[in-house]
């Protein structure tokens, strides 16, 4: 996946465009806006409020630019929450690519530039501590080859679209996520396709269709019951 182009989305935040897939890493209606809505509000905040607890473990499928990880670190820091964050990525971006992204400049938070650099500088395949209460483990691996050694509270499922990378949305991959979640664990994704909802239900998830971020009617949240 070479020759990526930097694109400014509608909220002023960057995303990357991959010509060979004709796909972007985020919604062009607003990358930060999309990540905040789908993964933070409908995923992490929902879980913490529902459980009335101060800590969560997150498994992300598709580390990409590290935007979701950055939002979680800034949230953990501002709200004094404990987060264990693991993320899978088959094709890590280069330092040259991540250093151009403007997320840290846009997002509020003390030292967000330093935190974003720390997230990217942390080594692959070992645990790093970004904050006293934030652990990060970036796995350089294909999701198809991954098997979870522990169970997570939340899965941020952030693969490229099913039309672009159908293998990421196959039932076998979704079953892997089911196995990696605790009972009552929460799966969130921007995709709201009928096939995905049917597949999640067939695995055993309780599926909700929720309002999506600007530019997207719906998103999906599914709970392991
Ligand atoms: C939509 S982007 C992720 C965006 C990311 N969460 C962010 O905050 O920037 C999808 C990511 O999945 C990665 N990917 C593609 N195939 C994969 C695979 N088989 N296993 C794991 N990751 C994969 C891509 O390289 C890309 O970084």
Tab-separated table of C-alpha atoms and ligand atoms in Angstrom:
chain	number	residue	atom	x	y	z
A	1	UNK	CA	0.000	0.000	0.000
A	2	UNK	CA	2.266	2.767	-1.293
A	3	UNK	CA	1.800	6.295	-2.674
A	4	UNK	CA	-0.653	7.408	-0.029
A	5	UNK	CA	-1.894	10.984	-0.292
A	6	UNK	CA	-2.666	13.351	2.551
A	7	UNK	CA	-6.267	14.620	2.367
A	8	UNK	CA	-7.923	17.356	4.455
A	9	UNK	CA	-11.368	16.191	5.615
A	10	UNK	CA	-14.377	18.439	6.295
A	11	UNK	CA	-13.497	19.088	9.948
A	12	UNK	CA	-9.981	20.182	8.986
A	13	UNK	CA	-8.304	16.983	10.187
A	14	UNK	CA	-6.199	14.871	7.847
A	15	UNK	CA	-6.719	11.418	6.500
A	16	UNK	CA	-4.720	9.317	4.049
A	17	UNK	CA	-5.953	8.189	0.637
A	18	UNK	CA	-4.723	4.944	-0.928
A	19	UNK	CA	-5.100	5.177	-4.734
A	20	UNK	CA	-4.762	1.442	-5.338
A	21	UNK	CA	-7.771	0.741	-3.085
A	22	UNK	CA	-9.517	4.045	-3.845
A	23	UNK	CA	-10.070	4.251	-0.103
A	24	UNK	CA	-9.357	6.656	2.760
A	25	UNK	CA	-8.381	5.796	6.325
A	26	UNK	CA	-11.316	7.850	7.678
A	27	UNK	CA	-14.506	9.546	6.573
A	28	UNK	CA	-13.814	12.532	4.336
A	29	UNK	CA	-16.692	14.268	6.187
A	30	UNK	CA	-14.333	14.619	9.156
A	31	UNK	CA	-11.746	12.169	10.436
A	32	UNK	CA	-11.612	13.376	14.050
A	33	UNK	CA	-15.379	13.862	14.131
A	34	UNK	CA	-15.912	10.277	12.929
A	35	UNK	CA	-13.465	8.725	15.398
A	36	UNK	CA	-14.888	10.692	18.319
A	37	UNK	CA	-18.466	9.713	17.504
A	38	UNK	CA	-18.064	6.030	16.650
A	39	UNK	CA	-15.222	4.844	18.798
A	40	UNK	CA	-15.130	7.272	21.714
A	41	UNK	CA	-18.770	8.201	22.323
A	42	UNK	CA	-20.598	5.077	21.133
A	43	UNK	CA	-17.811	2.737	22.245
A	44	UNK	CA	-15.571	3.768	25.125
A	45	UNK	CA	-17.801	6.359	26.849
A	46	UNK	CA	-20.871	4.150	26.462
A	47	UNK	CA	-19.038	1.223	28.060
A	48	UNK	CA	-17.611	3.200	30.986
A	49	UNK	CA	-20.980	4.792	31.752
A	50	UNK	CA	-22.861	1.517	31.418
A	51	UNK	CA	-20.473	-0.340	33.696
A	52	UNK	CA	-19.887	2.631	36.020
A	53	UNK	CA	-16.176	1.850	36.141
A	54	UNK	CA	-12.967	3.794	35.636
A	55	UNK	CA	-11.028	1.391	33.415
A	56	UNK	CA	-11.364	-0.440	30.139
A	57	UNK	CA	-9.395	-2.674	27.827
A	58	UNK	CA	-9.658	-2.035	24.099
A	59	UNK	CA	-8.741	-4.118	21.072
A	60	UNK	CA	-8.513	-2.138	17.847
A	61	UNK	CA	-8.527	-3.786	14.433
A	62	UNK	CA	-6.561	-1.463	12.146
A	63	UNK	CA	-4.152	0.873	13.984
A	64	UNK	CA	-3.627	3.020	10.872
A	65	UNK	CA	-2.759	6.614	11.706
A	66	UNK	CA	-3.093	6.107	15.478
A	67	UNK	CA	-5.941	8.632	15.654
A	68	UNK	CA	-8.199	6.402	17.775
A	69	UNK	CA	-5.289	5.623	20.091
A	70	UNK	CA	-4.480	9.334	20.468
A	71	UNK	CA	-8.116	10.172	21.307
A	72	UNK	CA	-8.104	7.448	23.960
A	73	UNK	CA	-4.854	8.658	25.536
A	74	UNK	CA	-6.105	12.261	25.673
A	75	UNK	CA	-9.403	11.076	27.168
A	76	UNK	CA	-7.665	8.877	29.763
A	77	UNK	CA	-5.437	11.775	30.742
A	78	UNK	CA	-8.225	14.348	30.998
A	79	UNK	CA	-10.661	12.031	32.819
A	80	UNK	CA	-8.137	10.058	34.886
A	81	UNK	CA	-9.237	6.671	33.505
A	82	UNK	CA	-7.099	3.545	33.146
A	83	UNK	CA	-6.878	2.093	29.659
A	84	UNK	CA	-5.157	-0.963	28.278
A	85	UNK	CA	-5.099	-0.537	24.485
A	86	UNK	CA	-4.016	-3.175	21.993
A	87	UNK	CA	-4.128	-2.609	18.270
A	88	UNK	CA	-3.516	-4.815	15.236
A	89	UNK	CA	-1.917	-3.496	12.071
A	90	UNK	CA	-0.700	-5.461	9.068
A	91	UNK	CA	0.844	-2.512	7.197
A	92	UNK	CA	2.300	0.064	9.616
A	93	UNK	CA	2.665	3.587	8.279
A	94	UNK	CA	6.134	5.106	8.088
A	95	UNK	CA	7.361	7.889	10.361
A	96	UNK	CA	7.404	10.135	7.302
A	97	UNK	CA	3.666	9.501	6.795
A	98	UNK	CA	2.557	9.836	10.437
A	99	UNK	CA	4.639	12.957	11.099
A	100	UNK	CA	2.578	14.930	8.548
A	101	UNK	CA	-0.768	14.222	10.244
A	102	UNK	CA	-2.321	17.223	12.019
A	103	UNK	CA	-4.330	15.442	14.751
A	104	UNK	CA	-2.185	16.572	17.662
A	105	UNK	CA	-2.308	20.192	16.474
A	106	UNK	CA	-6.115	20.109	16.322
A	107	UNK	CA	-6.922	18.119	19.433
A	108	UNK	CA	-6.934	19.834	22.760
A	109	UNK	CA	-4.817	18.352	25.460
A	110	UNK	CA	-1.589	19.086	27.180
A	111	UNK	CA	1.369	17.833	25.158
A	112	UNK	CA	-0.789	16.115	22.512
A	113	UNK	CA	2.076	16.418	19.993
A	114	UNK	CA	4.452	14.644	22.365
A	115	UNK	CA	1.849	11.958	23.065
A	116	UNK	CA	1.188	11.364	19.359
A	117	UNK	CA	4.928	11.007	18.740
A	118	UNK	CA	5.217	8.636	21.696
A	119	UNK	CA	2.352	6.480	20.360
A	120	UNK	CA	4.137	6.125	17.030
A	121	UNK	CA	7.612	5.729	18.493
A	122	UNK	CA	6.502	2.926	20.794
A	123	UNK	CA	7.870	-0.367	19.479
A	124	UNK	CA	5.749	-2.970	17.738
A	125	UNK	CA	4.978	-6.262	19.469
A	126	UNK	CA	5.767	-5.141	22.988
A	127	UNK	CA	3.965	-3.250	25.680
A	128	UNK	CA	4.640	0.460	26.229
A	129	UNK	CA	3.387	2.855	28.845
A	130	UNK	CA	2.207	6.126	27.350
A	131	UNK	CA	0.843	7.478	30.656
A	132	UNK	CA	0.907	6.025	34.175
A	133	UNK	CA	-2.605	4.735	33.462
A	134	UNK	CA	-2.346	4.044	29.714
A	135	UNK	CA	-0.711	0.892	28.330
A	136	UNK	CA	-0.297	0.434	24.593
A	137	UNK	CA	0.513	-2.769	22.748
A	138	UNK	CA	0.766	-2.439	18.957
A	139	UNK	CA	0.768	-5.813	17.218
A	140	UNK	CA	2.262	-5.893	13.753
A	141	UNK	CA	0.135	-8.735	12.458
A	142	UNK	CA	-2.745	-9.565	10.135
A	143	UNK	CA	-5.983	-9.984	12.044
A	144	UNK	CA	-6.359	-13.342	10.294
A	145	UNK	CA	-3.184	-14.569	12.068
A	146	UNK	CA	-4.007	-13.118	15.489
A	147	UNK	CA	-5.359	-14.974	18.457
A	148	UNK	CA	-6.060	-13.024	21.620
A	149	UNK	CA	-4.222	-14.054	24.784
A	150	UNK	CA	-6.652	-12.124	26.948
A	151	UNK	CA	-10.200	-10.823	26.744
A	152	UNK	CA	-11.158	-7.209	26.097
A	153	UNK	CA	-14.055	-4.949	27.082
A	154	UNK	CA	-14.334	-3.160	23.742
A	155	UNK	CA	-13.378	-3.764	20.110
A	156	UNK	CA	-12.843	-0.805	17.790
A	157	UNK	CA	-13.391	-2.512	14.435
A	158	UNK	CA	-11.809	-0.047	12.015
A	159	UNK	CA	-10.967	-2.001	8.876
A	160	UNK	CA	-11.220	-0.584	5.370
A	161	UNK	CA	-14.718	-0.850	3.897
A	162	UNK	CA	-16.159	-4.284	3.054
A	163	UNK	CA	-16.282	-3.289	-0.639
A	164	UNK	CA	-12.508	-2.598	-0.538
A	165	UNK	CA	-11.255	-5.318	1.813
A	166	UNK	CA	-13.995	-7.967	2.108
A	167	UNK	CA	-11.646	-10.459	3.800
A	168	UNK	CA	-11.557	-8.227	6.913
A	169	UNK	CA	-15.325	-8.630	7.393
A	170	UNK	CA	-15.568	-12.393	6.964
A	171	UNK	CA	-17.394	-14.370	9.629
A	172	UNK	CA	-14.136	-16.046	10.701
A	173	UNK	CA	-12.629	-12.641	11.520
A	174	UNK	CA	-15.784	-11.507	13.342
A	175	UNK	CA	-15.702	-14.763	15.347
A	176	UNK	CA	-12.132	-13.949	16.363
A	177	UNK	CA	-13.398	-10.648	17.735
A	178	UNK	CA	-16.223	-12.459	19.559
A	179	UNK	CA	-13.640	-14.764	21.160
A	180	UNK	CA	-11.460	-11.805	22.127
A	181	UNK	CA	-14.310	-10.006	23.959
A	182	UNK	CA	-15.490	-10.508	27.525
A	183	UNK	CA	-19.156	-11.295	28.139
A	184	UNK	CA	-21.069	-8.007	27.676
A	185	UNK	CA	-18.085	-6.698	25.701
A	186	UNK	CA	-18.862	-4.095	23.053
A	187	UNK	CA	-17.995	-4.067	19.334
A	188	UNK	CA	-18.266	-0.772	17.435
A	189	UNK	CA	-17.750	0.030	13.781
A	190	UNK	CA	-18.646	2.676	11.226
A	191	UNK	CA	-20.091	0.054	8.875
A	192	UNK	CA	-23.858	-0.507	8.965
A	193	UNK	CA	-24.307	-2.999	6.128
A	194	UNK	CA	-27.117	-5.536	6.455
A	195	UNK	CA	-24.695	-8.414	5.824
A	196	UNK	CA	-22.513	-7.336	8.742
A	197	UNK	CA	-25.524	-7.105	11.069
A	198	UNK	CA	-26.732	-10.553	9.986
A	199	UNK	CA	-23.258	-12.043	10.474
A	200	UNK	CA	-22.873	-10.494	13.934
A	201	UNK	CA	-26.306	-11.822	14.959
A	202	UNK	CA	-25.479	-15.290	13.634
A	203	UNK	CA	-22.369	-15.348	15.863
A	204	UNK	CA	-24.446	-14.417	18.913
A	205	UNK	CA	-24.073	-10.648	19.224
A	206	UNK	CA	-26.970	-8.381	20.116
A	207	UNK	CA	-26.847	-5.746	17.370
A	208	UNK	CA	-27.866	-2.077	17.534
A	209	UNK	CA	-28.053	0.350	14.620
A	210	UNK	CA	-27.161	3.804	15.924
A	211	UNK	CA	-27.000	7.234	14.287
A	212	UNK	CA	-23.696	7.679	12.506
A	213	UNK	CA	-21.404	10.706	12.468
A	214	UNK	CA	-22.098	13.575	10.004
A	215	UNK	CA	-22.289	12.195	6.470
A	216	UNK	CA	-23.256	8.686	7.609
A	217	UNK	CA	-26.796	7.625	8.484
A	218	UNK	CA	-25.939	4.695	10.702
A	219	UNK	CA	-23.215	2.797	12.499
A	220	UNK	CA	-23.257	-0.513	14.350
A	221	UNK	CA	-22.717	-1.410	17.967
A	222	UNK	CA	-22.902	-5.053	18.971
A	223	UNK	CA	-22.752	-6.590	22.435
A	224	UNK	CA	-21.540	-10.078	23.310
A	225	UNK	CA	-24.406	-11.629	25.249
B	1	LIG	C1	-9.549	2.299	8.187
B	1	LIG	S1	-7.844	2.073	8.458
B	1	LIG	C2	-7.655	2.246	10.210
B	1	LIG	C3	-7.763	3.634	10.737
B	1	LIG	C4	-7.206	3.749	12.129
B	1	LIG	N1	-7.984	3.086	13.126
B	1	LIG	C5	-6.890	5.177	12.512
B	1	LIG	O1	-7.288	5.628	13.630
B	1	LIG	O2	-6.234	5.828	11.712
B	1	LIG	C6	-7.668	0.306	8.271
B	1	LIG	C7	-6.340	-0.237	8.705
B	1	LIG	O3	-6.362	-1.669	8.638
B	1	LIG	C8	-5.072	-2.089	8.226
B	1	LIG	N2	-5.151	-3.462	7.703
B	1	LIG	C9	-5.350	-3.864	6.419
B	1	LIG	N3	-5.384	-5.210	6.335
B	1	LIG	C10	-5.205	-5.670	7.593
B	1	LIG	C11	-5.159	-6.974	8.151
B	1	LIG	N4	-5.289	-8.079	7.399
B	1	LIG	N5	-4.963	-7.088	9.485
B	1	LIG	C12	-4.802	-5.975	10.265
B	1	LIG	N6	-4.848	-4.716	9.781
B	1	LIG	C13	-5.063	-4.555	8.465
B	1	LIG	C14	-4.699	-1.067	7.192
B	1	LIG	O4	-3.315	-1.070	6.938
B	1	LIG	C15	-5.188	0.214	7.840
B	1	LIG	O5	-4.193	0.786	8.640
